[in-house]
Coordinates of C-alpha atoms in Angstrom, one line a residue:
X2 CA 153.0 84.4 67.8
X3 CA 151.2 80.9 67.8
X4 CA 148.7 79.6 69.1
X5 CA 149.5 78.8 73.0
X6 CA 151.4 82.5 73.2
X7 CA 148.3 84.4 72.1
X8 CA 146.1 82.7 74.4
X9 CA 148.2 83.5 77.2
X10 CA 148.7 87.4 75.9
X11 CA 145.2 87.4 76.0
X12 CA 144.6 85.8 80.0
X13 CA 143.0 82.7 78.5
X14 CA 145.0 80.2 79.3
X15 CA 144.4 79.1 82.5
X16 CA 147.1 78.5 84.7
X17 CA 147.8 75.6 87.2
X18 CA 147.1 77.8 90.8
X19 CA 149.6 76.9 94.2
X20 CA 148.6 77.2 97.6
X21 CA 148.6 80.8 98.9
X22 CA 148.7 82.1 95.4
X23 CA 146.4 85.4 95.0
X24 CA 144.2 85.4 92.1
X25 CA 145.3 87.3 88.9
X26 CA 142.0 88.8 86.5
X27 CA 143.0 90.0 83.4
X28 CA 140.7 93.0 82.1
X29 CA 140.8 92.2 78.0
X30 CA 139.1 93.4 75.4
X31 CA 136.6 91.3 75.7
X32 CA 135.8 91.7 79.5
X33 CA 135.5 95.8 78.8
X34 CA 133.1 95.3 75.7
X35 CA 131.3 92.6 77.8
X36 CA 130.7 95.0 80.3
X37 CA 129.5 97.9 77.8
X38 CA 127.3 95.6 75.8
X39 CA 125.8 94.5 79.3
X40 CA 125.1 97.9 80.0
X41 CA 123.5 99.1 76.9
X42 CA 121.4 96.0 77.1
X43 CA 120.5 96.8 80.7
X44 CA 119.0 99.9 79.8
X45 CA 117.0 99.2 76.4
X46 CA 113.8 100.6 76.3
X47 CA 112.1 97.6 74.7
X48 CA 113.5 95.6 77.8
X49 CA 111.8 97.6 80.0
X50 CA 108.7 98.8 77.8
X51 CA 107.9 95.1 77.4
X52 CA 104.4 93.7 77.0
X53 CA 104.0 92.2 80.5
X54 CA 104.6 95.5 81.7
X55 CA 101.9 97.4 79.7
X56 CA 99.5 94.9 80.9
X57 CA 99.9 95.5 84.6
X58 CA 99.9 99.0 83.8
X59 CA 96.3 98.7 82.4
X60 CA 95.0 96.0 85.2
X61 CA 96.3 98.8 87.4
X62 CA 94.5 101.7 86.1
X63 CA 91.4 99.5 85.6
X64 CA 91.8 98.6 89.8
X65 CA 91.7 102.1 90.1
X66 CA 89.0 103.3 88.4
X67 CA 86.7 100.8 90.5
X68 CA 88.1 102.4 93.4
X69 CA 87.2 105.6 92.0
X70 CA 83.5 104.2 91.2
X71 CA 83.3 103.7 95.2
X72 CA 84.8 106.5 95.7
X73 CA 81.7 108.3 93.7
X74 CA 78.9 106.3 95.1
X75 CA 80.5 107.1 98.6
X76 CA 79.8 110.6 97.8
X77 CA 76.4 110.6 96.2
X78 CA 75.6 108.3 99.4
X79 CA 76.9 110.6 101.5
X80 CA 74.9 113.6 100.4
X81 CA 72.0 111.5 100.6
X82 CA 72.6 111.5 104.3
X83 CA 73.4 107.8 104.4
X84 CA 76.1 107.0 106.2
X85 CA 76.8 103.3 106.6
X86 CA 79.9 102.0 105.5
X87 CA 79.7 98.3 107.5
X88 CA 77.1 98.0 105.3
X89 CA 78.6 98.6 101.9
X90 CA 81.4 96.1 103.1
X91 CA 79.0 93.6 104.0
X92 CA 77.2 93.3 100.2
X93 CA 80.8 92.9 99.1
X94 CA 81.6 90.3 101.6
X95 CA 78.0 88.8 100.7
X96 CA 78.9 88.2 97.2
X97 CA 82.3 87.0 97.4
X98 CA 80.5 84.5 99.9
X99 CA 77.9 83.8 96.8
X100 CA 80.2 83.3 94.1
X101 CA 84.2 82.1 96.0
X102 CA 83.0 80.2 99.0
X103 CA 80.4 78.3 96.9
X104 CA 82.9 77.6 94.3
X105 CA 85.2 75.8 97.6
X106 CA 82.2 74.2 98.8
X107 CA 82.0 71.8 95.5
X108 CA 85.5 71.2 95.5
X109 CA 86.4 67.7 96.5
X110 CA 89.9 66.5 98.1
X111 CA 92.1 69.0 100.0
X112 CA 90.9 71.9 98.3
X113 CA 87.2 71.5 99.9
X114 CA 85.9 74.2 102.2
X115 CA 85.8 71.8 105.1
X116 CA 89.3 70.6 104.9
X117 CA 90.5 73.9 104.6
X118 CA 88.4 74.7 107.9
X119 CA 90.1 72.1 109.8
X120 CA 93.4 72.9 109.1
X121 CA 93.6 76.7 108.9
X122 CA 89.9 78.5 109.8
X123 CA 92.0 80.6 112.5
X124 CA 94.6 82.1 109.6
X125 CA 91.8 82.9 107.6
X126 CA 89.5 84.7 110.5
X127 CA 92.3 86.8 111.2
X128 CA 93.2 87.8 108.0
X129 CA 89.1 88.0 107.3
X130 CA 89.5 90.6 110.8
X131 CA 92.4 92.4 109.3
X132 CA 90.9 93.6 105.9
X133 CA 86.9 94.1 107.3
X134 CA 88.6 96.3 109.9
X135 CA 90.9 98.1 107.3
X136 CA 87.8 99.1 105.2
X137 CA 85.8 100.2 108.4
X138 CA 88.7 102.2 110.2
X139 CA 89.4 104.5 106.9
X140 CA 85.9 105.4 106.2
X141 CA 85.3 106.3 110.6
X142 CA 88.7 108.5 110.2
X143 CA 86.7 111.0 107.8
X144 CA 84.9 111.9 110.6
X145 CA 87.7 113.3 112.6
X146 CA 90.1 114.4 110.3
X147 CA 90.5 116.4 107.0
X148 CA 91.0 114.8 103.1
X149 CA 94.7 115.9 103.2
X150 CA 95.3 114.1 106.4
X151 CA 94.2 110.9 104.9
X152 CA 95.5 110.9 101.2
X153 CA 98.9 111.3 103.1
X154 CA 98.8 108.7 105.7
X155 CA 97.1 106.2 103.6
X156 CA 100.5 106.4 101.7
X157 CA 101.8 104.5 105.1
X158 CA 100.5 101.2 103.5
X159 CA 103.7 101.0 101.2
X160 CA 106.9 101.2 103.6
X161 CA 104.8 98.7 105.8
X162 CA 103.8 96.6 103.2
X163 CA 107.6 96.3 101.8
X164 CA 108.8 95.7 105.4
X165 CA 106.4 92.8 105.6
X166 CA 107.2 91.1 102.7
X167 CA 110.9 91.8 103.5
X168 CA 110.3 89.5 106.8
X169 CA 108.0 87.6 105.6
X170 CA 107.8 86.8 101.7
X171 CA 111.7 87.1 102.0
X172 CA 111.1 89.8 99.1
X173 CA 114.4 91.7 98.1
X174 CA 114.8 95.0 96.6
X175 CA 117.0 97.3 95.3
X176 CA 118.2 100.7 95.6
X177 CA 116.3 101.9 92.7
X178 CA 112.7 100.5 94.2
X179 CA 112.8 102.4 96.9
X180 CA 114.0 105.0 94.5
X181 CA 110.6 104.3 92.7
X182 CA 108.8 104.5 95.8
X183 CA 110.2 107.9 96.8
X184 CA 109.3 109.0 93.2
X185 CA 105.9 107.7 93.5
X186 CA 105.0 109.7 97.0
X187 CA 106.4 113.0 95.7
X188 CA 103.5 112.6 93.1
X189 CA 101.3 112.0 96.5
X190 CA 102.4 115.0 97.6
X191 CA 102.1 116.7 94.2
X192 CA 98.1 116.1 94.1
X193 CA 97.9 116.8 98.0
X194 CA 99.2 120.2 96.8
X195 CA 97.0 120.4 94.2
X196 CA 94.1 119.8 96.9
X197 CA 95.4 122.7 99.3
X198 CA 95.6 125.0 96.4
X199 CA 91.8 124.3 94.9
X200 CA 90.6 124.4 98.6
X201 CA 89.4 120.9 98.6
X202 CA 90.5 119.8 102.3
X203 CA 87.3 118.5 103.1
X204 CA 86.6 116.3 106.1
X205 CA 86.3 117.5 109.1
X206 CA 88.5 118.3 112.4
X207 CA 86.5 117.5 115.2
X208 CA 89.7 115.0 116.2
X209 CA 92.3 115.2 113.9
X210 CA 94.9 112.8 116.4
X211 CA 92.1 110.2 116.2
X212 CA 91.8 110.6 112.5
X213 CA 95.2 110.3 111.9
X214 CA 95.5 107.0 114.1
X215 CA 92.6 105.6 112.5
X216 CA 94.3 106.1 109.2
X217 CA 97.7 104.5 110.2
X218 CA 95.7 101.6 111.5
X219 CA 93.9 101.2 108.4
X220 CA 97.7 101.3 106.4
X221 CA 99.0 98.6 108.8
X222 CA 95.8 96.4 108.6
X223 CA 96.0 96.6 104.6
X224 CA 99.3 95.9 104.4
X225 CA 98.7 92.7 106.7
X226 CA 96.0 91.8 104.4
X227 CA 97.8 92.7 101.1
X228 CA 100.6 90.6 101.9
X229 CA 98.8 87.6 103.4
X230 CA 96.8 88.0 99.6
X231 CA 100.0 87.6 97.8
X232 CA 101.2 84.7 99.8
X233 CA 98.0 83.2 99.3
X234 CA 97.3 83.6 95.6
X235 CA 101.2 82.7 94.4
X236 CA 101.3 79.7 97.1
X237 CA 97.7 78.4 97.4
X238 CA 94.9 79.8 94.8
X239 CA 92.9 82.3 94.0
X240 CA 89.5 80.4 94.9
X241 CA 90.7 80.2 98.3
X242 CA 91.6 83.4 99.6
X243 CA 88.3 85.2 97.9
X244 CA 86.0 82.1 99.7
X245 CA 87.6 82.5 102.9
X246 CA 87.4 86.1 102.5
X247 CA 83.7 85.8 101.5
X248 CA 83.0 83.5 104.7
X249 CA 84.8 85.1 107.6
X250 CA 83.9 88.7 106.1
X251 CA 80.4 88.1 105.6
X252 CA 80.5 86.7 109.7
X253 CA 82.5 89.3 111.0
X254 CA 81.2 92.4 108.8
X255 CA 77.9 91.3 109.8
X256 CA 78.2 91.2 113.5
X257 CA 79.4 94.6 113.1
X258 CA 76.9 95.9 111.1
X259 CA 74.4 94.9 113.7
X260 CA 75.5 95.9 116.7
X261 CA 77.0 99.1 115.2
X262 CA 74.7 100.6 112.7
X263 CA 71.6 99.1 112.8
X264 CA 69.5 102.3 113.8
X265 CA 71.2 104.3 110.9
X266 CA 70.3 101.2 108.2
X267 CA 66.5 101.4 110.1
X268 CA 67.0 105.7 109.2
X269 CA 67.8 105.1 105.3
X270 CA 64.8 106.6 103.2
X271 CA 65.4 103.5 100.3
X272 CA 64.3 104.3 96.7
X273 CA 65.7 103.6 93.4
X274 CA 68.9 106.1 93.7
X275 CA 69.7 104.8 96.9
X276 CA 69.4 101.2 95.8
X277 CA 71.5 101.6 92.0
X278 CA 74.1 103.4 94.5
X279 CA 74.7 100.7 97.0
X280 CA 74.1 98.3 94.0
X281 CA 76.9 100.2 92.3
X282 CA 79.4 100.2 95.2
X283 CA 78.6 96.3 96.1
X284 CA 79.6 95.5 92.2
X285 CA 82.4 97.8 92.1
X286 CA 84.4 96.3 95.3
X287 CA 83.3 92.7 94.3
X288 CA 85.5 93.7 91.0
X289 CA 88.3 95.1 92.8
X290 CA 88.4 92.0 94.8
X291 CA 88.3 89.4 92.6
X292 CA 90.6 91.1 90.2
X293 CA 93.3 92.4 92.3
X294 CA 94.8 88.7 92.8
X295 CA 95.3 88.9 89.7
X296 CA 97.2 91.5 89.1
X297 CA 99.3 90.7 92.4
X298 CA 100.1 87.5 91.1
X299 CA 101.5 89.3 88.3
X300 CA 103.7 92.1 90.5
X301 CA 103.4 92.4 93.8
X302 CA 101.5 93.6 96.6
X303 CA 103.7 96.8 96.6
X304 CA 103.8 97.3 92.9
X305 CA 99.8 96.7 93.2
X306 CA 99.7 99.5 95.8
X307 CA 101.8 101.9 94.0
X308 CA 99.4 101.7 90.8
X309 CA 96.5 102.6 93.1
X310 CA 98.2 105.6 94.3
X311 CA 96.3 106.8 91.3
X312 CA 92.9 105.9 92.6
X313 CA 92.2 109.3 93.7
X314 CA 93.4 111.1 90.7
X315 CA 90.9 109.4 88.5
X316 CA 88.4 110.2 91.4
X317 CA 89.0 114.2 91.3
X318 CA 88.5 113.9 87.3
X319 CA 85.5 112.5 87.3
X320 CA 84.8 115.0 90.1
X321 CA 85.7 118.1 87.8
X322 CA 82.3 117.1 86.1
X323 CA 79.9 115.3 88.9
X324 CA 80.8 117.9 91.7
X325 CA 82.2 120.6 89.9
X326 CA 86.0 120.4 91.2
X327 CA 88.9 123.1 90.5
X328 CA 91.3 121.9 88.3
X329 CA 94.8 122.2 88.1
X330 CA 97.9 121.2 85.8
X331 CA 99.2 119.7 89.5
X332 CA 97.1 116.3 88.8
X333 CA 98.4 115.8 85.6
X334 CA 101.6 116.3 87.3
X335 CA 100.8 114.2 89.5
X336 CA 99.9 111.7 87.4
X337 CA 103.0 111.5 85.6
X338 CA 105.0 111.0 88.3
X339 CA 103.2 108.4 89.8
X340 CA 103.3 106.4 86.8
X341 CA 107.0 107.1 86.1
X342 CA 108.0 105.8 89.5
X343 CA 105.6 102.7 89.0
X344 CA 107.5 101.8 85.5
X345 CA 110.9 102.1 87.8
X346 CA 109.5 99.8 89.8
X347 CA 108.8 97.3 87.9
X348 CA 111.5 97.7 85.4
X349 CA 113.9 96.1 87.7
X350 CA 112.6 92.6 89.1
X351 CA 112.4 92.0 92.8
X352 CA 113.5 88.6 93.9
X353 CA 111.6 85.7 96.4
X354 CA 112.8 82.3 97.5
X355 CA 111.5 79.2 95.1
X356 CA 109.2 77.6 96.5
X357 CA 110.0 73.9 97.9
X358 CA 107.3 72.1 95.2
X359 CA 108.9 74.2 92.4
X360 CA 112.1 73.9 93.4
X361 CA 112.4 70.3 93.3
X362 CA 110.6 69.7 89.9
X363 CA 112.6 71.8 88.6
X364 CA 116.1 70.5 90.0
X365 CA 116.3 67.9 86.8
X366 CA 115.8 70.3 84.2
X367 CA 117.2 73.6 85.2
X368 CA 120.6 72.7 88.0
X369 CA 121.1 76.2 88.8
X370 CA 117.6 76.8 90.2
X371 CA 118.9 74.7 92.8
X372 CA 122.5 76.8 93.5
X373 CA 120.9 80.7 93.3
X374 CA 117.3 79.7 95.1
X375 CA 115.9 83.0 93.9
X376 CA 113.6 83.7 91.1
X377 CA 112.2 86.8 89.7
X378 CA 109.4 88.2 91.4
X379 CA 107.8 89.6 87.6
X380 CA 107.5 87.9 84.8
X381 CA 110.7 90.3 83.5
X382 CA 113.5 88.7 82.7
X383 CA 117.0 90.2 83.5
X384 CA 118.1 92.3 80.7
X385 CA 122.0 91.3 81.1
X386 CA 120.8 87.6 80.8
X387 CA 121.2 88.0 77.3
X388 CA 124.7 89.1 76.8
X389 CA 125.6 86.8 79.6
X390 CA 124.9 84.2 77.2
X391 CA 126.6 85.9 74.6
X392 CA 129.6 86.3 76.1
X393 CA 129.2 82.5 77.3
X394 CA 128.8 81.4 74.6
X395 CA 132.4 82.9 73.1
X396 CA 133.8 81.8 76.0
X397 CA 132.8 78.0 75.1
X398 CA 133.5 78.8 71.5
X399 CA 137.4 79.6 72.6
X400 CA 137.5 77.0 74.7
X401 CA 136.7 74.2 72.1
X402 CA 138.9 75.9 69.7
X403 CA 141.9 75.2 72.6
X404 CA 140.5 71.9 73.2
X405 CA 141.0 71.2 69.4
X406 CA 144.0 72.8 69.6
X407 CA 145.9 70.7 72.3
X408 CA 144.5 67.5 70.4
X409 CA 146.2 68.3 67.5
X410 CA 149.3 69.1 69.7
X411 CA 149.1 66.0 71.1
X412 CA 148.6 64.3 68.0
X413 CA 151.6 65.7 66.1
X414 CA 154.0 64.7 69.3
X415 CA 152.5 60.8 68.7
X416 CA 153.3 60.9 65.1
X417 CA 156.9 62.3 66.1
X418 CA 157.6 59.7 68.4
X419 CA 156.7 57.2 66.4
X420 CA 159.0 58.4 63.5
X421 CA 161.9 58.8 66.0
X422 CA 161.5 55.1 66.8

């Protein structure tokens, strides 16, 4: 068999198509063992268990152990009989204010606070309007309705967030993130459980209805405010969005906190405890603020989200010792599952539209930017990119091998002609 027979026993020589001819794919070897190696590569563990991943694991956990501090100081607070969350918001929004917005006021060019003021103050007041709202409706629904109640609503975030930055962020998923999602709330409900069995719905039920509004409210409003974040912080900068958040939240919290509680902040009985706790809770969310960017330019503002479903996990341990909680093996349980489902989640990158700027510088060195338009959402790369490149690579090895082939055909017919002559 020579050389021209085994390449078309094989399926790779090509063969001139006519019009109306259906297309003929010849399964080889090759194409099978392509298709295995591209599956065992999909599913390595050190693709998936990469560094990048481990890190957003930790800036995760670390996000949620802040929350858990204001969680804590919330509760000490509260059994001091104070009982003013615009306030707490409002130190937060005061030193973002200090630290962001100063930052944009020394900026020169385009990326000065006043130019950014002329062109898109409304945006930013409403997305200022969204979040101080967010924090303020969660904390008024403990008043009406029980712990439960909350820690299952508050779960409403995630489907509303992904929805947005479906329509929006023109984010794409897969079958196996909503998979991870599912995953993720059956740990929810596995520390819910957990709560009903140590008798720990605490809250109250004066209005559960209004509670439960209030806390779907609060979802919506963070997940308008998450996903204006990401847009933000991917697009624009990180300076920005925490300055604008320190300016119109400092305005707007403030308004609030005056016409709303200013006869329960004239009621406080301030002393040291009182002060280190509202200290503690001002540095906490000033933390959580200016680090989550971070870690949702990273991910995602879902994938951020579902790593804080752990928030009140690290909460009830540190309750086991502060206020003498039940335990049970359902919040390691819990824990577990939450985290597996965040690991599927991120194993498998979503995928956004390339933005315009990047897309055109880099049109001259990469032309296929330009034909797919998409680009991972993480910083994971596809696992089958590899053995795509393997199996290009054979591909242009047997094609220069025919190449060199034919010349040599053509070569030997010259030399015959020429002896013939």
């Amino acid at each position: 068999m020579d050389g021209n027979e085994r390449l078309s026993y094989t399926g790779l020589l090509q063969k001139r198509m006519e019009p109306g001819e259906p297309l003929e794919v010849s399964a080889d070897s090759r194409t099978w063992r392509g298709a295995f190696v591209g599956g065992l590569c999909r599913y390595r563990l050190k693709d998936i268990f990469t560094w990048h991943l481990l890190k957003v694991m930790a800036m995760g956990q670390a996000l949620s152990m802040l929350i858990c501090g204001t969680a804590i100081t919330c509760q000490y607070l509260a059994e001091s009989k104070v009982e003013t969350p615009m306030l707490q918001s409002f130190l937060n929004y005061g030193l973002l204010l200090l630290t962001y917005t100063t930052m944009l006021a020394c900026r020169k060019g385009d990326e000065n606070i006043l130019q950014i003021l002329k062109t898109k103050w409304w945006k930013y007041f409403l997305l200022g309007l969204a979040d101080v709202e967010a924090n303020y409706t969660v904390v008024k629904a403990y008043q009406f309705t029980t712990l439960t109640s909350i820690q299952l609503l508050d779960c409403f975030v995630i489907p509303v967030l992904m929805m947005l930055s479906w329509i929006f962020l023109k984010t794409r998923y897969r079958m196996v993130h909503y998979v991870a999602v599912g995953i993720c709330l059956l740990g929810v409900g596995a520390m819910v459980g957990a709560d009903l069995l140590a008798g720990r719905d605490q809250g109250s039920t004066s209005d559960v209805l209004l509670g439960d509004g209030l806390v779907l409210i609060s979802a919506a409003l963070y997940a308008v405010s998450n996903v204006c974040q990401e847009y933000t912080v991917k697009n624009l900068s990180r300076t920005e969005f925490l300055g604008m958040m320190g300016l119109f939240g400092t305005l707007i919290s403030g308004i609030q906190l005056v016409v709303l509680e200013h006869k329960a902040v004239a009621m406080i009985t301030w002393d040291w405890t009182v002060v280190l706790l509202f200290a503690t809770y001002g540095l906490c969310m000033f933390a959580l603020y200016s680090c989550m960017p971070v870690v949702m330019k990273l991910t995602s503002a879902t994938a951020v989200n579902l790593s804080l479903l752990t928030a009140d996990l690290f909460s009830l341990f540190c309750g086991l010792f502060l206020f003498h909680y039940t335990f049970s093996g359902l919040y390691i349980v819990s824990f577990v599952v939450i985290t597996v489902g965040f690991i599927m989640f991120h194993a498998v990158p979503t995928f956004t539209p390339v933005p315009a700027a990047e897309s055109n510088e880099g049109r001259s060195e990469s032309p296929t930017d330009e034909d797919d338009g998409e680009k991972p959402e993480t910083a994971l790369e596809l696992p089958s990119d590899e053995c795509q490149q393997e199996e290009g690579a054979e591909s242009v090895h047997i094609g220069m091998q025919w190449e060199e082939r034919e010349q040599q055909t053509q070569t030997a017919e010259k030399r015959y002609s020429s002896t013939k002559i």
